[in-house]
PDB file of C-alpha atoms in Angstrom:
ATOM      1  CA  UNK A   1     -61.522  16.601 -22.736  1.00 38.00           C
ATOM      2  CA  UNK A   2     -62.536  15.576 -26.235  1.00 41.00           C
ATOM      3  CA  UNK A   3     -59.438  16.890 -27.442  1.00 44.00           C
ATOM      4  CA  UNK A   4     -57.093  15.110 -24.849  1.00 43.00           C
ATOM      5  CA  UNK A   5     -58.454  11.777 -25.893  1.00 38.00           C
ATOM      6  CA  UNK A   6     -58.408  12.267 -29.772  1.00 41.00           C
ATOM      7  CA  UNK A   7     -54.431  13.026 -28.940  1.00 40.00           C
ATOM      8  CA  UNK A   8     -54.111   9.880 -26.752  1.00 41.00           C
ATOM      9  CA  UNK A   9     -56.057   7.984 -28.850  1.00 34.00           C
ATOM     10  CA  UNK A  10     -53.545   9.414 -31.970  1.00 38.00           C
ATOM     11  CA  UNK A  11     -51.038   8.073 -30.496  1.00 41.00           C
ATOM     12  CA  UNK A  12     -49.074   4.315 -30.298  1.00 37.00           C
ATOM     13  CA  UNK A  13     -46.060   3.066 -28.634  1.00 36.00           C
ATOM     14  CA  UNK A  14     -44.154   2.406 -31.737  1.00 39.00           C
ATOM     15  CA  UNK A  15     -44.853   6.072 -32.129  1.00 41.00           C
ATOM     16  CA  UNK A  16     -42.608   8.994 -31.117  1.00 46.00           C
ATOM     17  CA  UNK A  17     -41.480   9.261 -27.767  1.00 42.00           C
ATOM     18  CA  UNK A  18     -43.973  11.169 -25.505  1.00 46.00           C
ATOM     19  CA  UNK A  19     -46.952   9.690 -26.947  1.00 55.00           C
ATOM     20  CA  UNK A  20     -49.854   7.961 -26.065  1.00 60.00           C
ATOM     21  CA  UNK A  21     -52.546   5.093 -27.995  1.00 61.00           C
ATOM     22  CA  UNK A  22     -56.220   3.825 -26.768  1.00 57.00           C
ATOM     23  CA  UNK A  23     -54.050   0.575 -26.938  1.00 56.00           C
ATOM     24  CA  UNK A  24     -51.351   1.772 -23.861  1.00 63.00           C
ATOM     25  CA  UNK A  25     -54.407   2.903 -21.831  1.00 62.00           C
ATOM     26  CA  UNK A  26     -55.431  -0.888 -21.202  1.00 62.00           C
ATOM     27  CA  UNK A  27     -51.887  -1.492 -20.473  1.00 69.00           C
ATOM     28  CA  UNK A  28     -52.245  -0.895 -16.257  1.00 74.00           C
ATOM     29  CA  UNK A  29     -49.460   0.142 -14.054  1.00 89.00           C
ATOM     30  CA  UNK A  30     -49.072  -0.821 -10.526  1.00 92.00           C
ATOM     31  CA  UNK A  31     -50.458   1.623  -7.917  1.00 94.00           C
ATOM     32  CA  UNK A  32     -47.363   1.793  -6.354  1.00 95.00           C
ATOM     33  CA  UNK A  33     -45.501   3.303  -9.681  1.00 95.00           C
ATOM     34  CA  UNK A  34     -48.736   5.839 -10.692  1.00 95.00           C
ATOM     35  CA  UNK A  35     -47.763   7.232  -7.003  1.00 96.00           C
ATOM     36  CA  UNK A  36     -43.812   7.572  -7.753  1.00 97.00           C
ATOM     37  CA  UNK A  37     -44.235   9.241 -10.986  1.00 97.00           C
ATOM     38  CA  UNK A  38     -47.125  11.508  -9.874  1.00 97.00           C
ATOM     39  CA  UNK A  39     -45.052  12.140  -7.350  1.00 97.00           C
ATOM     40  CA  UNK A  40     -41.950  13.115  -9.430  1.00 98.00           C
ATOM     41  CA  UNK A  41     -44.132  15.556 -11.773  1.00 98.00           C
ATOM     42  CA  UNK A  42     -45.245  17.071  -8.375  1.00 98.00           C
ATOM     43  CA  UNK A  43     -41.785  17.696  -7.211  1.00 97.00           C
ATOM     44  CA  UNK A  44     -40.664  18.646 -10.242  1.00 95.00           C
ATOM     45  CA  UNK A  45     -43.260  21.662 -10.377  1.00 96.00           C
ATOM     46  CA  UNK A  46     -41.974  22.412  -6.741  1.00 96.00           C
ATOM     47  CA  UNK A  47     -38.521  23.048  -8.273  1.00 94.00           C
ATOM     48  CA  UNK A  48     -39.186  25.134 -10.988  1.00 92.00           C
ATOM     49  CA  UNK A  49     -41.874  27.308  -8.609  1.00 93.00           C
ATOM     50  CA  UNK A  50     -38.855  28.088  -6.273  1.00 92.00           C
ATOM     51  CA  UNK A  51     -36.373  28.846  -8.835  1.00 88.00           C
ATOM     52  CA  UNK A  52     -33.981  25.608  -8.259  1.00 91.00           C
ATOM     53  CA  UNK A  53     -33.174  25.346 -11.820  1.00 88.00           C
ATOM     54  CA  UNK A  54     -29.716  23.097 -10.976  1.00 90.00           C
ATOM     55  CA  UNK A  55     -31.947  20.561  -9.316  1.00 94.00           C
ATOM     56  CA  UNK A  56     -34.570  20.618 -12.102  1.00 92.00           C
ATOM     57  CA  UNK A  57     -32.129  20.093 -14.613  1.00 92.00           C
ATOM     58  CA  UNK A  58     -30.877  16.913 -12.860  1.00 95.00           C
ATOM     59  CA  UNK A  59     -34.170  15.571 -13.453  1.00 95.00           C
ATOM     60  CA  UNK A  60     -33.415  15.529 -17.460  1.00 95.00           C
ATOM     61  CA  UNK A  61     -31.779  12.836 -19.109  1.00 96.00           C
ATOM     62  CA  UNK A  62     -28.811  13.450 -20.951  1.00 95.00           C
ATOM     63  CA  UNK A  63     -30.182  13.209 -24.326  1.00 95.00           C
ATOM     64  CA  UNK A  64     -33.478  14.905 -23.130  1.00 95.00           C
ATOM     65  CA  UNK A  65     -35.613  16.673 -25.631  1.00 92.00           C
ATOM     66  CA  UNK A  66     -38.413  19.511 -24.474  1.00 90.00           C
ATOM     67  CA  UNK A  67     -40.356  20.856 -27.630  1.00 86.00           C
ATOM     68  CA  UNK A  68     -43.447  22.850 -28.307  1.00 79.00           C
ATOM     69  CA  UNK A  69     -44.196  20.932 -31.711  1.00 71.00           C
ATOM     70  CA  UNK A  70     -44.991  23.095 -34.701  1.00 62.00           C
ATOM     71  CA  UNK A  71     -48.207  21.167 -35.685  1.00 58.00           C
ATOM     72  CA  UNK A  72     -49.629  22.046 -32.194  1.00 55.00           C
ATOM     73  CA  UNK A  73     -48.631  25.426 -32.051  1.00 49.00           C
ATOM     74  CA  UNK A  74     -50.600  25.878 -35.833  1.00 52.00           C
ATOM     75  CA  UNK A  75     -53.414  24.757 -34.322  1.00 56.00           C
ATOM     76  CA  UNK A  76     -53.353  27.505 -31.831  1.00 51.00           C
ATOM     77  CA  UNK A  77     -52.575  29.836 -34.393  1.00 56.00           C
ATOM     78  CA  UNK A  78     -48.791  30.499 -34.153  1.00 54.00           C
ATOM     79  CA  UNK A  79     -47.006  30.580 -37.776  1.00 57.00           C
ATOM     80  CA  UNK A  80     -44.254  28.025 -37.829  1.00 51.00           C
ATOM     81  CA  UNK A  81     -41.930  27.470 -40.978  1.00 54.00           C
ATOM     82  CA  UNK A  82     -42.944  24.019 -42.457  1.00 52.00           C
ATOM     83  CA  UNK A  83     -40.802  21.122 -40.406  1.00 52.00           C
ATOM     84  CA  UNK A  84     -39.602  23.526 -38.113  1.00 51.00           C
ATOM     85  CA  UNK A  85     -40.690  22.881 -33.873  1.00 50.00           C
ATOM     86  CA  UNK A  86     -41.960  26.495 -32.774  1.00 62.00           C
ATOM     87  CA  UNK A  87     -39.028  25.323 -30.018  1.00 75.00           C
ATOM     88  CA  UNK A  88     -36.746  22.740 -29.151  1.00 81.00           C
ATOM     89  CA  UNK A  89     -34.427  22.285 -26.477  1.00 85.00           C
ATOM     90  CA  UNK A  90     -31.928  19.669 -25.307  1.00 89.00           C
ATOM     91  CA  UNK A  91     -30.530  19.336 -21.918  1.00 89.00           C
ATOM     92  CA  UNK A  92     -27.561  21.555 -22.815  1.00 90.00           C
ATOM     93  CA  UNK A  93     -30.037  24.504 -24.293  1.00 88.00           C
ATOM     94  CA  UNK A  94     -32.132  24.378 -21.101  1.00 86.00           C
ATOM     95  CA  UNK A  95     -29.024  24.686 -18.484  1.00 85.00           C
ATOM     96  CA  UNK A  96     -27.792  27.521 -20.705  1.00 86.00           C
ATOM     97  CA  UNK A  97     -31.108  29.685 -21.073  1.00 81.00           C
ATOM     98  CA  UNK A  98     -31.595  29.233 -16.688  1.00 80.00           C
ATOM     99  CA  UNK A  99     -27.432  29.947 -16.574  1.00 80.00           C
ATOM    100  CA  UNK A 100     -28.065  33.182 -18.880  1.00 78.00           C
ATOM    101  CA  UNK A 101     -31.426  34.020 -16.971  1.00 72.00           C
ATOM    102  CA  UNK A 102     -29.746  33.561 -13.456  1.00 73.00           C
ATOM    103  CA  UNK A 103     -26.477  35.776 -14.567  1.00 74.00           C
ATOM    104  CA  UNK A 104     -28.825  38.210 -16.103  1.00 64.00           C
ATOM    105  CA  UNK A 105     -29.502  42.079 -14.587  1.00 58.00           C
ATOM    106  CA  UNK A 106     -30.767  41.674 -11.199  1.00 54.00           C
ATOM    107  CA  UNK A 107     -34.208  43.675 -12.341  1.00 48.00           C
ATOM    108  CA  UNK A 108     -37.644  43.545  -9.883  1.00 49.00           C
ATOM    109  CA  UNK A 109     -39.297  43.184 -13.007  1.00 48.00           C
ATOM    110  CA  UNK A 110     -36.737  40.427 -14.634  1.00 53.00           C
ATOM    111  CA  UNK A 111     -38.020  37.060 -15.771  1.00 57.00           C
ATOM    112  CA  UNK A 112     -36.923  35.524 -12.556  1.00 64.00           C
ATOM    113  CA  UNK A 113     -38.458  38.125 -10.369  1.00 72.00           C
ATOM    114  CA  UNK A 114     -42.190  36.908 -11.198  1.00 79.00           C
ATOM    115  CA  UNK A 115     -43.708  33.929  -9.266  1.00 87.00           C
ATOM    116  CA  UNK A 116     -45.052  30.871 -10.590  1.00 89.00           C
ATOM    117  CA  UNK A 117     -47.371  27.926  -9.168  1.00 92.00           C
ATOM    118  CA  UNK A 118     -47.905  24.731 -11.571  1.00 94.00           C
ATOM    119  CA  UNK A 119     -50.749  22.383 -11.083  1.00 96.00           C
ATOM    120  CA  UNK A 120     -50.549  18.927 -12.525  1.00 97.00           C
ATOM    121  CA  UNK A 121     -53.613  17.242 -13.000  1.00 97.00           C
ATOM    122  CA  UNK A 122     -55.291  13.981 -15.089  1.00 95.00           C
ATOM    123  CA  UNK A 123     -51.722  12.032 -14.967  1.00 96.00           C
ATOM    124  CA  UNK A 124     -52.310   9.157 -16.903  1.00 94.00           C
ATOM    125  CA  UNK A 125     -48.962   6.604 -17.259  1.00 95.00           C
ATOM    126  CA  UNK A 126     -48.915   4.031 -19.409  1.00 92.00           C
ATOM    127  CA  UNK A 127     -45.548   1.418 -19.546  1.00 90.00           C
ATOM    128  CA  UNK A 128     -44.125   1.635 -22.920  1.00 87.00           C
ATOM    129  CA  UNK A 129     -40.600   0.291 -22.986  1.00 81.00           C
ATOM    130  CA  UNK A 130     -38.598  -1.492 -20.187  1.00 85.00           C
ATOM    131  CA  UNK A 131     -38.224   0.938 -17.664  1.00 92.00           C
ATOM    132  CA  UNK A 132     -39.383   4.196 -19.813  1.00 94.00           C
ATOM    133  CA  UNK A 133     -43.008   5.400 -19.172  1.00 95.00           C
ATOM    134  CA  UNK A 134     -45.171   7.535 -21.294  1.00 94.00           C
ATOM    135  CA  UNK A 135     -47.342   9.990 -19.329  1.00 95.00           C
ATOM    136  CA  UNK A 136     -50.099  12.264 -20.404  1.00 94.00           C
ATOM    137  CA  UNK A 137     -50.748  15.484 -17.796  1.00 96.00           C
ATOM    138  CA  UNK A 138     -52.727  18.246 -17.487  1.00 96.00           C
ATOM    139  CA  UNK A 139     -50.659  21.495 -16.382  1.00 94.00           C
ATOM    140  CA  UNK A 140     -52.100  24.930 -15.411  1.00 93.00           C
ATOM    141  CA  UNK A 141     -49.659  27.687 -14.390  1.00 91.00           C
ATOM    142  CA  UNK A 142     -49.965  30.889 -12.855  1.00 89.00           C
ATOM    143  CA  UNK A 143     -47.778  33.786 -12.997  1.00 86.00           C
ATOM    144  CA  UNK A 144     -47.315  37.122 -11.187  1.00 84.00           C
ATOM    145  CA  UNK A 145     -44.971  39.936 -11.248  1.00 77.00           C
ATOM    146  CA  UNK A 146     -44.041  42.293  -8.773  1.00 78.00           C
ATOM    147  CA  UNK A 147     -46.933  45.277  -8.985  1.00 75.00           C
ATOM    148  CA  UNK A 148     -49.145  43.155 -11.054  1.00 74.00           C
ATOM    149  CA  UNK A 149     -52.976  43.196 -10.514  1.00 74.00           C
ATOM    150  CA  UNK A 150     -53.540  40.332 -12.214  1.00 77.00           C
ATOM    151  CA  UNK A 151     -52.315  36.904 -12.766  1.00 81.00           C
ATOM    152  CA  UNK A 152     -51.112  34.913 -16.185  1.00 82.00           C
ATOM    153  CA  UNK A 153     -52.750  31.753 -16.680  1.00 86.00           C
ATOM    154  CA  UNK A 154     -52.198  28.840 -19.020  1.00 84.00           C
ATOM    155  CA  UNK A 155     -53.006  25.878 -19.398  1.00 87.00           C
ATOM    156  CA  UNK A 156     -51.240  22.540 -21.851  1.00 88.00           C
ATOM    157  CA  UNK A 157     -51.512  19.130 -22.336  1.00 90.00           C
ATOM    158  CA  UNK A 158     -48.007  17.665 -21.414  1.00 91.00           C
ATOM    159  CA  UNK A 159     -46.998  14.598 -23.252  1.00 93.00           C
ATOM    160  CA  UNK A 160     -43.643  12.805 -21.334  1.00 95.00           C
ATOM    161  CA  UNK A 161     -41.283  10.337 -21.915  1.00 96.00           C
ATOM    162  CA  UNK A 162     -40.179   9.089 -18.479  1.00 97.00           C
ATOM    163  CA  UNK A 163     -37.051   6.433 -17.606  1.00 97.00           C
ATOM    164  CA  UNK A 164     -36.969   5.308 -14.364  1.00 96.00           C
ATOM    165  CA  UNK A 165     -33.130   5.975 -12.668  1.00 94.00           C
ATOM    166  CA  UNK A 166     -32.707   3.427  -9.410  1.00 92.00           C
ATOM    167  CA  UNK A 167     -35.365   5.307  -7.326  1.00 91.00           C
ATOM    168  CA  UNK A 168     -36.509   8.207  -9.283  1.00 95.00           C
ATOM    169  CA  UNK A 169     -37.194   9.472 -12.725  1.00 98.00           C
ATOM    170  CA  UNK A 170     -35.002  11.235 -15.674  1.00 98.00           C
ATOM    171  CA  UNK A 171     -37.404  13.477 -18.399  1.00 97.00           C
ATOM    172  CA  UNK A 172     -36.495  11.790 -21.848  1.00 96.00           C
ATOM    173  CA  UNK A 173     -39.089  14.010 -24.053  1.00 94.00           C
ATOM    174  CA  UNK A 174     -41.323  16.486 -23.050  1.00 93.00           C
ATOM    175  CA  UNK A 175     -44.099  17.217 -25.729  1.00 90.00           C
ATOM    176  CA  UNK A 176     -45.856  20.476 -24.719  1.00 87.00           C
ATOM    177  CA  UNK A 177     -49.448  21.562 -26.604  1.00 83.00           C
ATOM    178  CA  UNK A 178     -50.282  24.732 -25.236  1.00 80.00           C
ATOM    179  CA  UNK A 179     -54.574  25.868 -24.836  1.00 80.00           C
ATOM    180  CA  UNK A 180     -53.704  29.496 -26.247  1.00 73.00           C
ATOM    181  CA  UNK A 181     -51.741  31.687 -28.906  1.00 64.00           C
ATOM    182  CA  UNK A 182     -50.850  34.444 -26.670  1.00 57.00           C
ATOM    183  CA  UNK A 183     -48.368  31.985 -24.615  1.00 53.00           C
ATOM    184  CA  UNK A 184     -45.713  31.658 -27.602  1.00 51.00           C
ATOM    185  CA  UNK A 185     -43.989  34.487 -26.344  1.00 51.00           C
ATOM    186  CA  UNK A 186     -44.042  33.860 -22.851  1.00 58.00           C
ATOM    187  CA  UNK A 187     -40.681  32.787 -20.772  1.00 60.00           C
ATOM    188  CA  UNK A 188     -39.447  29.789 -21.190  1.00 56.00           C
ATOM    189  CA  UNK A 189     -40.584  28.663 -17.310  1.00 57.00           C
ATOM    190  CA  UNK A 190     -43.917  29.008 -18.520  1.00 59.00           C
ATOM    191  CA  UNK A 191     -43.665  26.004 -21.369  1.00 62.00           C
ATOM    192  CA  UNK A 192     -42.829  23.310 -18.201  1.00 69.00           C
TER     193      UNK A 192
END
């Protein structure tokens, strides 16, 4: 908790995209809008749980950006070079890696044969610029394989940059600050 608010309170509109300041949190949003973009994080877990990667990928903007910054992932103790992300990926990257990953070996024990459930929590939005939104949420996911005992679990802080598009929402930036070291080398389903 006391890490989730010395982020937001880091953080300023003028900033980066995908960022948060004490300042935005006294800026309120209707109810009505809170529900539509909780909403839209909740669907967009649905999609990526049940594999509908086309569909998920219509939810980015075209000049979306989804990173695991380098400064976070230090702080978890993964070695980045210095001003290198630990990964970034544009819109184009994204439908590529799913394209590859869908075209791939149809394996039991391929990336796409384990199951996933994503839980959003603590959604906070704050208006930023006219019609883009910046939203701070919790995210725990689960993952199984076929045979597996046990479960994977991790948990991030998601920092977004959301534009509103007529009556739903397009992913601008996606800021991901993972809880724990051993989730650099998981799949890339498992960063959103």
């Amino acid at each position: 908790m006391a890490r989730a608010l010395e982020g937001v309170s880091q953080m300023s509109t003028t900033s980066a995209p995908g960022t948060l300041s004490h300042h935005d949190l006294a800026l309120p949003v209707t109810a009505g809008l809170y529900h539509d973009i909780q909403h839209f994080l909740f669907r967009e877990s649905l999609l990526l749980d049940h594999q509908r990667f086309e569909e998920w990928t219509a939810l980015l903007s075209s000049d979306a950006v989804l990173c695991l910054p380098a400064r976070f992932a230090r702080e978890i103790g993964v070695e980045c070079a210095a001003g290198v992300e630990h990964f970034q990926y544009d819109r184009q990257a994204i439908a590529a890696r799913f394209k590859r990953l869908q075209q791939g070996p149809g394996s039991d024990t391929g990336p796409l044969s384990a199951k996933t459930r994503r839980f959003v929590t603590n959604v906070i939005v704050c208006a930023c610029d006219r019609d883009e939104y910046n939203v701070l949420s919790y995210v725990l996911v689960t993952r199984s394989g076929p045979g597996e005992a046990q479960n994977y679990i991790l948990s991030a802080e998601r920092y977004d940059r959301l534009r509103q598009a007529g009556r739903t929402f397009k992913i601008v930036r996606r800021e991901i600050v993972m809880d724990q070291a051993s989730a650099a080398n998981a799949d890339i389903d498992m960063y959103l």
